[in-house]
Amino acid sequence: MLRTPPNARIFRSKARLNLLKETVLHGVIAGSRAVITHRNEMGSSFRLEKLVYAVDGAQIYAQSDESGSGALDEKREFEIFNGSIIPGNHTVTTVMVFRGHGYGIFSYLKGYKFTVRSSHTFTAGEGRQTGVVVKAYEKGNVTTELKDRPAIKFEVNLFAAGAAGQGG
């Protein structure tokens, strides 16, 4: 009968312990928390039609309003994610599709779609809450071409553990 050497048993025990530790950290008892908030600061020339968010390549939110009802655009600020996250670097990615909005002599804007993609890497600190506010805004001024105006910027704030509701 073959006996497993003591070093191999210790190695397997450590591997099981590390797997258990990783499972616990990835679950509800994670040492970090992230709150991702979407904020729409676009002007009246643009209507938000589609919104997709992903963290580390995994989609966490998707909604579209291709009917043109304006329901998605009317939500000017809302939470996308609020939960535990493994401490370390993470990347939030977003895709926003806007439709031009105009009336009178500017009604031609309704025929235009503007897709804006952006991503940002943030660090979730151990025992900390990281607030990420993703803002859709119009860059430039009246001389900036309409197609160049939609933009996205990220604001990251760190809080002590349990400081929920202080983001943004």
Short mmCIF file of N, CA and C in Angstrom, two decimals, residues 22-129:
data_model
loop_
_atom_site.label_atom_id
_atom_site.label_comp_id
_atom_site.label_asym_id
_atom_site.label_seq_id
_atom_site.Cartn_x
_atom_site.Cartn_y
_atom_site.Cartn_z
N GLU A 22 -10.47 31.91 -0.64
CA GLU A 22 -10.86 32.62 -1.86
C GLU A 22 -12.38 32.59 -2.04
N THR A 23 -13.00 31.46 -1.72
CA THR A 23 -14.45 31.34 -1.83
C THR A 23 -15.15 32.30 -0.87
N VAL A 24 -14.64 32.37 0.36
CA VAL A 24 -15.23 33.26 1.36
C VAL A 24 -15.05 34.72 0.95
N LEU A 25 -13.83 35.08 0.49
CA LEU A 25 -13.58 36.46 0.10
C LEU A 25 -14.40 36.87 -1.11
N HIS A 26 -14.67 35.93 -2.01
CA HIS A 26 -15.44 36.26 -3.21
C HIS A 26 -16.93 36.34 -2.90
N GLY A 27 -17.33 35.77 -1.80
CA GLY A 27 -18.74 35.75 -1.43
C GLY A 27 -19.14 36.96 -0.63
N VAL A 28 -20.08 36.76 0.27
CA VAL A 28 -20.69 37.84 1.02
C VAL A 28 -19.74 38.46 2.05
N ILE A 29 -18.73 37.73 2.47
CA ILE A 29 -17.88 38.18 3.55
C ILE A 29 -16.63 38.89 3.03
N ALA A 30 -16.68 39.39 1.85
CA ALA A 30 -15.50 40.02 1.24
C ALA A 30 -15.03 41.19 2.08
N GLY A 31 -13.73 41.46 2.02
CA GLY A 31 -13.14 42.52 2.80
C GLY A 31 -13.31 43.90 2.19
N SER A 32 -13.89 43.99 1.00
CA SER A 32 -14.08 45.28 0.34
C SER A 32 -15.51 45.38 -0.20
N ARG A 33 -15.91 46.60 -0.42
CA ARG A 33 -17.25 46.85 -0.95
C ARG A 33 -17.12 47.89 -2.06
N ALA A 34 -17.93 47.74 -3.10
CA ALA A 34 -17.94 48.71 -4.19
C ALA A 34 -19.36 49.19 -4.43
N VAL A 35 -19.49 50.47 -4.68
CA VAL A 35 -20.78 51.07 -5.06
C VAL A 35 -20.53 51.82 -6.36
N ILE A 36 -21.20 51.38 -7.42
CA ILE A 36 -21.05 52.02 -8.73
C ILE A 36 -22.36 52.75 -9.03
N THR A 37 -22.25 54.04 -9.30
CA THR A 37 -23.42 54.88 -9.54
C THR A 37 -23.33 55.48 -10.94
N HIS A 38 -24.46 55.42 -11.66
CA HIS A 38 -24.55 56.04 -12.98
C HIS A 38 -25.18 57.41 -12.80
N ARG A 39 -24.59 58.43 -13.46
CA ARG A 39 -25.14 59.78 -13.41
C ARG A 39 -25.20 60.32 -14.84
N ASN A 40 -26.38 60.73 -15.27
CA ASN A 40 -26.59 61.26 -16.62
C ASN A 40 -26.67 62.78 -16.55
N GLU A 41 -25.62 63.44 -17.03
CA GLU A 41 -25.59 64.90 -17.03
C GLU A 41 -25.64 65.46 -18.46
N MET A 42 -26.12 64.63 -19.39
CA MET A 42 -26.21 65.06 -20.79
C MET A 42 -27.29 66.13 -20.94
N GLY A 43 -27.10 67.00 -21.92
CA GLY A 43 -28.06 68.06 -22.18
C GLY A 43 -29.27 67.54 -22.96
N SER A 44 -30.16 68.44 -23.28
CA SER A 44 -31.43 68.07 -23.92
C SER A 44 -31.27 67.61 -25.37
N SER A 45 -30.10 67.77 -25.96
CA SER A 45 -29.89 67.33 -27.35
C SER A 45 -29.67 65.82 -27.46
N PHE A 46 -29.53 65.15 -26.31
CA PHE A 46 -29.24 63.71 -26.31
C PHE A 46 -30.19 62.98 -25.38
N ARG A 47 -30.65 61.81 -25.81
CA ARG A 47 -31.49 60.94 -24.99
C ARG A 47 -30.79 59.60 -24.84
N LEU A 48 -30.62 59.15 -23.59
CA LEU A 48 -30.00 57.85 -23.34
C LEU A 48 -30.95 56.74 -23.79
N GLU A 49 -30.44 55.89 -24.68
CA GLU A 49 -31.26 54.84 -25.27
C GLU A 49 -30.84 53.45 -24.83
N LYS A 50 -29.54 53.28 -24.53
CA LYS A 50 -29.04 51.97 -24.12
C LYS A 50 -27.88 52.17 -23.16
N LEU A 51 -27.82 51.29 -22.14
CA LEU A 51 -26.80 51.40 -21.11
C LEU A 51 -26.33 50.01 -20.71
N VAL A 52 -25.02 49.78 -20.76
CA VAL A 52 -24.45 48.48 -20.37
C VAL A 52 -23.24 48.74 -19.48
N TYR A 53 -23.17 48.00 -18.36
CA TYR A 53 -22.03 48.08 -17.45
C TYR A 53 -21.46 46.69 -17.23
N ALA A 54 -20.13 46.62 -17.08
CA ALA A 54 -19.45 45.37 -16.75
C ALA A 54 -18.33 45.68 -15.76
N VAL A 55 -18.06 44.72 -14.89
CA VAL A 55 -16.92 44.82 -13.98
C VAL A 55 -16.04 43.61 -14.24
N ASP A 56 -14.79 43.85 -14.53
CA ASP A 56 -13.82 42.79 -14.84
C ASP A 56 -14.34 41.87 -15.95
N GLY A 57 -15.01 42.45 -16.93
CA GLY A 57 -15.49 41.70 -18.08
C GLY A 57 -16.82 41.00 -17.90
N ALA A 58 -17.37 41.00 -16.69
CA ALA A 58 -18.67 40.36 -16.43
C ALA A 58 -19.77 41.42 -16.40
N GLN A 59 -20.77 41.26 -17.25
CA GLN A 59 -21.86 42.23 -17.33
C GLN A 59 -22.64 42.25 -16.02
N ILE A 60 -22.85 43.45 -15.47
CA ILE A 60 -23.60 43.58 -14.22
C ILE A 60 -24.90 44.36 -14.40
N TYR A 61 -25.04 45.04 -15.56
CA TYR A 61 -26.26 45.82 -15.79
C TYR A 61 -26.42 46.06 -17.28
N ALA A 62 -27.63 45.93 -17.75
CA ALA A 62 -27.94 46.25 -19.15
C ALA A 62 -29.42 46.65 -19.23
N GLN A 63 -29.67 47.76 -19.89
CA GLN A 63 -31.04 48.21 -20.10
C GLN A 63 -31.08 49.02 -21.38
N SER A 64 -32.17 48.88 -22.11
CA SER A 64 -32.33 49.69 -23.32
C SER A 64 -33.75 50.22 -23.41
N ASP A 65 -33.88 51.32 -24.13
CA ASP A 65 -35.17 51.98 -24.32
C ASP A 65 -35.23 52.43 -25.77
N GLU A 66 -35.22 51.45 -26.67
CA GLU A 66 -35.23 51.79 -28.09
C GLU A 66 -36.61 52.24 -28.57
N SER A 67 -37.63 52.11 -27.72
CA SER A 67 -38.96 52.57 -28.09
C SER A 67 -39.02 54.09 -28.13
N GLY A 68 -38.05 54.73 -27.46
CA GLY A 68 -38.02 56.19 -27.46
C GLY A 68 -38.90 56.81 -26.39
N SER A 69 -39.36 56.01 -25.43
CA SER A 69 -40.25 56.54 -24.39
C SER A 69 -39.54 57.51 -23.45
N GLY A 70 -38.22 57.43 -23.38
CA GLY A 70 -37.46 58.33 -22.51
C GLY A 70 -37.34 57.83 -21.08
N ALA A 71 -37.84 56.62 -20.79
CA ALA A 71 -37.82 56.10 -19.42
C ALA A 71 -36.39 55.96 -18.88
N LEU A 72 -35.48 55.48 -19.69
CA LEU A 72 -34.10 55.30 -19.26
C LEU A 72 -33.41 56.66 -19.09
N ASP A 73 -33.68 57.57 -19.98
CA ASP A 73 -33.07 58.90 -19.94
C ASP A 73 -33.55 59.70 -18.73
N GLU A 74 -34.77 59.47 -18.28
CA GLU A 74 -35.34 60.22 -17.16
C GLU A 74 -34.68 59.88 -15.83
N LYS A 75 -34.10 58.68 -15.73
CA LYS A 75 -33.40 58.29 -14.50
C LYS A 75 -32.03 58.96 -14.53
N ARG A 76 -31.91 60.11 -13.94
CA ARG A 76 -30.69 60.90 -14.03
C ARG A 76 -29.55 60.35 -13.17
N GLU A 77 -29.88 59.67 -12.08
CA GLU A 77 -28.85 59.08 -11.23
C GLU A 77 -29.41 57.86 -10.52
N PHE A 78 -28.67 56.74 -10.59
CA PHE A 78 -29.10 55.53 -9.89
C PHE A 78 -27.92 54.59 -9.70
N GLU A 79 -28.10 53.68 -8.74
CA GLU A 79 -27.06 52.72 -8.40
C GLU A 79 -27.05 51.57 -9.40
N ILE A 80 -25.86 51.24 -9.88
CA ILE A 80 -25.68 50.13 -10.81
C ILE A 80 -25.28 48.88 -10.03
N PHE A 81 -24.42 49.04 -9.03
CA PHE A 81 -23.91 47.91 -8.25
C PHE A 81 -23.63 48.38 -6.83
N ASN A 82 -23.95 47.54 -5.87
CA ASN A 82 -23.64 47.81 -4.47
C ASN A 82 -23.42 46.47 -3.80
N GLY A 83 -22.15 46.07 -3.64
CA GLY A 83 -21.90 44.77 -3.06
C GLY A 83 -20.45 44.52 -2.74
N SER A 84 -20.20 43.33 -2.25
CA SER A 84 -18.86 42.92 -1.87
C SER A 84 -18.01 42.68 -3.12
N ILE A 85 -16.73 42.93 -2.95
CA ILE A 85 -15.80 42.77 -4.05
C ILE A 85 -14.44 42.36 -3.48
N ILE A 86 -13.70 41.59 -4.22
CA ILE A 86 -12.38 41.15 -3.76
C ILE A 86 -11.44 42.35 -3.75
N PRO A 87 -10.66 42.53 -2.67
CA PRO A 87 -9.70 43.64 -2.65
C PRO A 87 -8.72 43.52 -3.82
N GLY A 88 -8.37 44.67 -4.40
CA GLY A 88 -7.42 44.69 -5.51
C GLY A 88 -7.94 45.54 -6.65
N ASN A 89 -7.30 45.40 -7.80
CA ASN A 89 -7.67 46.20 -8.98
C ASN A 89 -8.85 45.59 -9.71
N HIS A 90 -9.76 46.45 -10.15
CA HIS A 90 -10.93 46.05 -10.92
C HIS A 90 -11.16 47.08 -12.02
N THR A 91 -11.76 46.64 -13.11
CA THR A 91 -12.05 47.53 -14.22
C THR A 91 -13.55 47.59 -14.46
N VAL A 92 -14.08 48.80 -14.43
CA VAL A 92 -15.50 49.01 -14.77
C VAL A 92 -15.53 49.54 -16.20
N THR A 93 -16.39 48.91 -17.01
CA THR A 93 -16.53 49.28 -18.42
C THR A 93 -17.98 49.64 -18.67
N THR A 94 -18.20 50.66 -19.49
CA THR A 94 -19.56 51.04 -19.81
C THR A 94 -19.70 51.37 -21.30
N VAL A 95 -20.86 51.07 -21.82
CA VAL A 95 -21.24 51.46 -23.18
C VAL A 95 -22.57 52.19 -23.06
N MET A 96 -22.63 53.38 -23.60
CA MET A 96 -23.85 54.18 -23.58
C MET A 96 -24.19 54.57 -25.02
N VAL A 97 -25.45 54.39 -25.37
CA VAL A 97 -25.93 54.78 -26.69
C VAL A 97 -26.95 55.90 -26.51
N PHE A 98 -26.67 57.01 -27.15
CA PHE A 98 -27.57 58.17 -27.10
C PHE A 98 -28.17 58.40 -28.47
N ARG A 99 -29.41 58.86 -28.50
CA ARG A 99 -30.06 59.26 -29.74
C ARG A 99 -30.21 60.77 -29.69
N GLY A 100 -29.92 61.39 -30.82
CA GLY A 100 -30.10 62.84 -30.90
C GLY A 100 -31.55 63.20 -30.64
N HIS A 101 -31.75 64.33 -29.98
CA HIS A 101 -33.11 64.78 -29.67
C HIS A 101 -33.23 66.26 -30.02
N GLY A 102 -34.19 66.54 -30.85
CA GLY A 102 -34.42 67.93 -31.24
C GLY A 102 -35.83 68.10 -31.75
N TYR A 103 -36.22 69.33 -31.91
CA TYR A 103 -37.56 69.66 -32.42
C TYR A 103 -37.45 70.89 -33.29
N GLY A 104 -38.50 71.15 -34.05
CA GLY A 104 -38.48 72.28 -34.96
C GLY A 104 -37.41 72.09 -36.03
N ILE A 105 -36.58 73.10 -36.24
CA ILE A 105 -35.54 72.98 -37.27
C ILE A 105 -34.44 71.99 -36.86
N PHE A 106 -34.42 71.57 -35.60
CA PHE A 106 -33.42 70.61 -35.12
C PHE A 106 -33.95 69.18 -35.06
N SER A 107 -35.12 68.93 -35.66
CA SER A 107 -35.72 67.59 -35.59
C SER A 107 -34.86 66.54 -36.31
N TYR A 108 -33.96 66.97 -37.20
CA TYR A 108 -33.07 66.03 -37.89
C TYR A 108 -32.19 65.25 -36.89
N LEU A 109 -31.97 65.79 -35.69
CA LEU A 109 -31.12 65.14 -34.69
C LEU A 109 -31.62 63.74 -34.33
N LYS A 110 -32.95 63.52 -34.44
CA LYS A 110 -33.53 62.23 -34.06
C LYS A 110 -32.97 61.08 -34.90
N GLY A 111 -32.41 61.39 -36.03
CA GLY A 111 -31.86 60.35 -36.90
C GLY A 111 -30.44 59.92 -36.54
N TYR A 112 -29.84 60.57 -35.56
CA TYR A 112 -28.45 60.28 -35.21
C TYR A 112 -28.35 59.47 -33.92
N LYS A 113 -27.41 58.50 -33.93
CA LYS A 113 -27.09 57.73 -32.73
C LYS A 113 -25.63 57.96 -32.40
N PHE A 114 -25.33 58.05 -31.12
CA PHE A 114 -23.98 58.29 -30.64
C PHE A 114 -23.63 57.21 -29.63
N THR A 115 -22.60 56.41 -29.91
CA THR A 115 -22.17 55.35 -29.00
C THR A 115 -20.88 55.78 -28.31
N VAL A 116 -20.89 55.73 -26.99
CA VAL A 116 -19.73 56.12 -26.20
C VAL A 116 -19.32 54.93 -25.35
N ARG A 117 -18.04 54.55 -25.45
CA ARG A 117 -17.49 53.43 -24.67
C ARG A 117 -16.33 53.95 -23.83
N SER A 118 -16.26 53.46 -22.60
CA SER A 118 -15.15 53.87 -21.76
C SER A 118 -14.95 52.85 -20.65
N SER A 119 -13.72 52.82 -20.12
CA SER A 119 -13.45 51.94 -18.98
C SER A 119 -12.47 52.64 -18.05
N HIS A 120 -12.47 52.17 -16.81
CA HIS A 120 -11.62 52.78 -15.79
C HIS A 120 -11.23 51.71 -14.78
N THR A 121 -9.96 51.69 -14.40
CA THR A 121 -9.49 50.73 -13.40
C THR A 121 -9.41 51.44 -12.05
N PHE A 122 -9.97 50.79 -11.02
CA PHE A 122 -9.92 51.33 -9.67
C PHE A 122 -9.41 50.25 -8.74
N THR A 123 -8.94 50.66 -7.57
CA THR A 123 -8.43 49.72 -6.59
C THR A 123 -9.38 49.67 -5.40
N ALA A 124 -9.88 48.46 -5.10
CA ALA A 124 -10.72 48.25 -3.93
C ALA A 124 -9.81 47.90 -2.77
N GLY A 125 -9.77 48.76 -1.76
CA GLY A 125 -8.89 48.55 -0.61
C GLY A 125 -9.49 47.60 0.40
N GLU A 126 -8.65 46.83 1.04
CA GLU A 126 -9.08 45.89 2.08
C GLU A 126 -9.79 46.66 3.19
N GLY A 127 -11.00 46.22 3.54
CA GLY A 127 -11.76 46.85 4.61
C GLY A 127 -12.27 48.24 4.27
N ARG A 128 -12.33 48.56 2.98
CA ARG A 128 -12.76 49.89 2.55
C ARG A 128 -13.95 49.78 1.60
N GLN A 129 -14.67 50.86 1.47
CA GLN A 129 -15.73 50.95 0.46
C GLN A 129 -15.25 51.89 -0.63
#
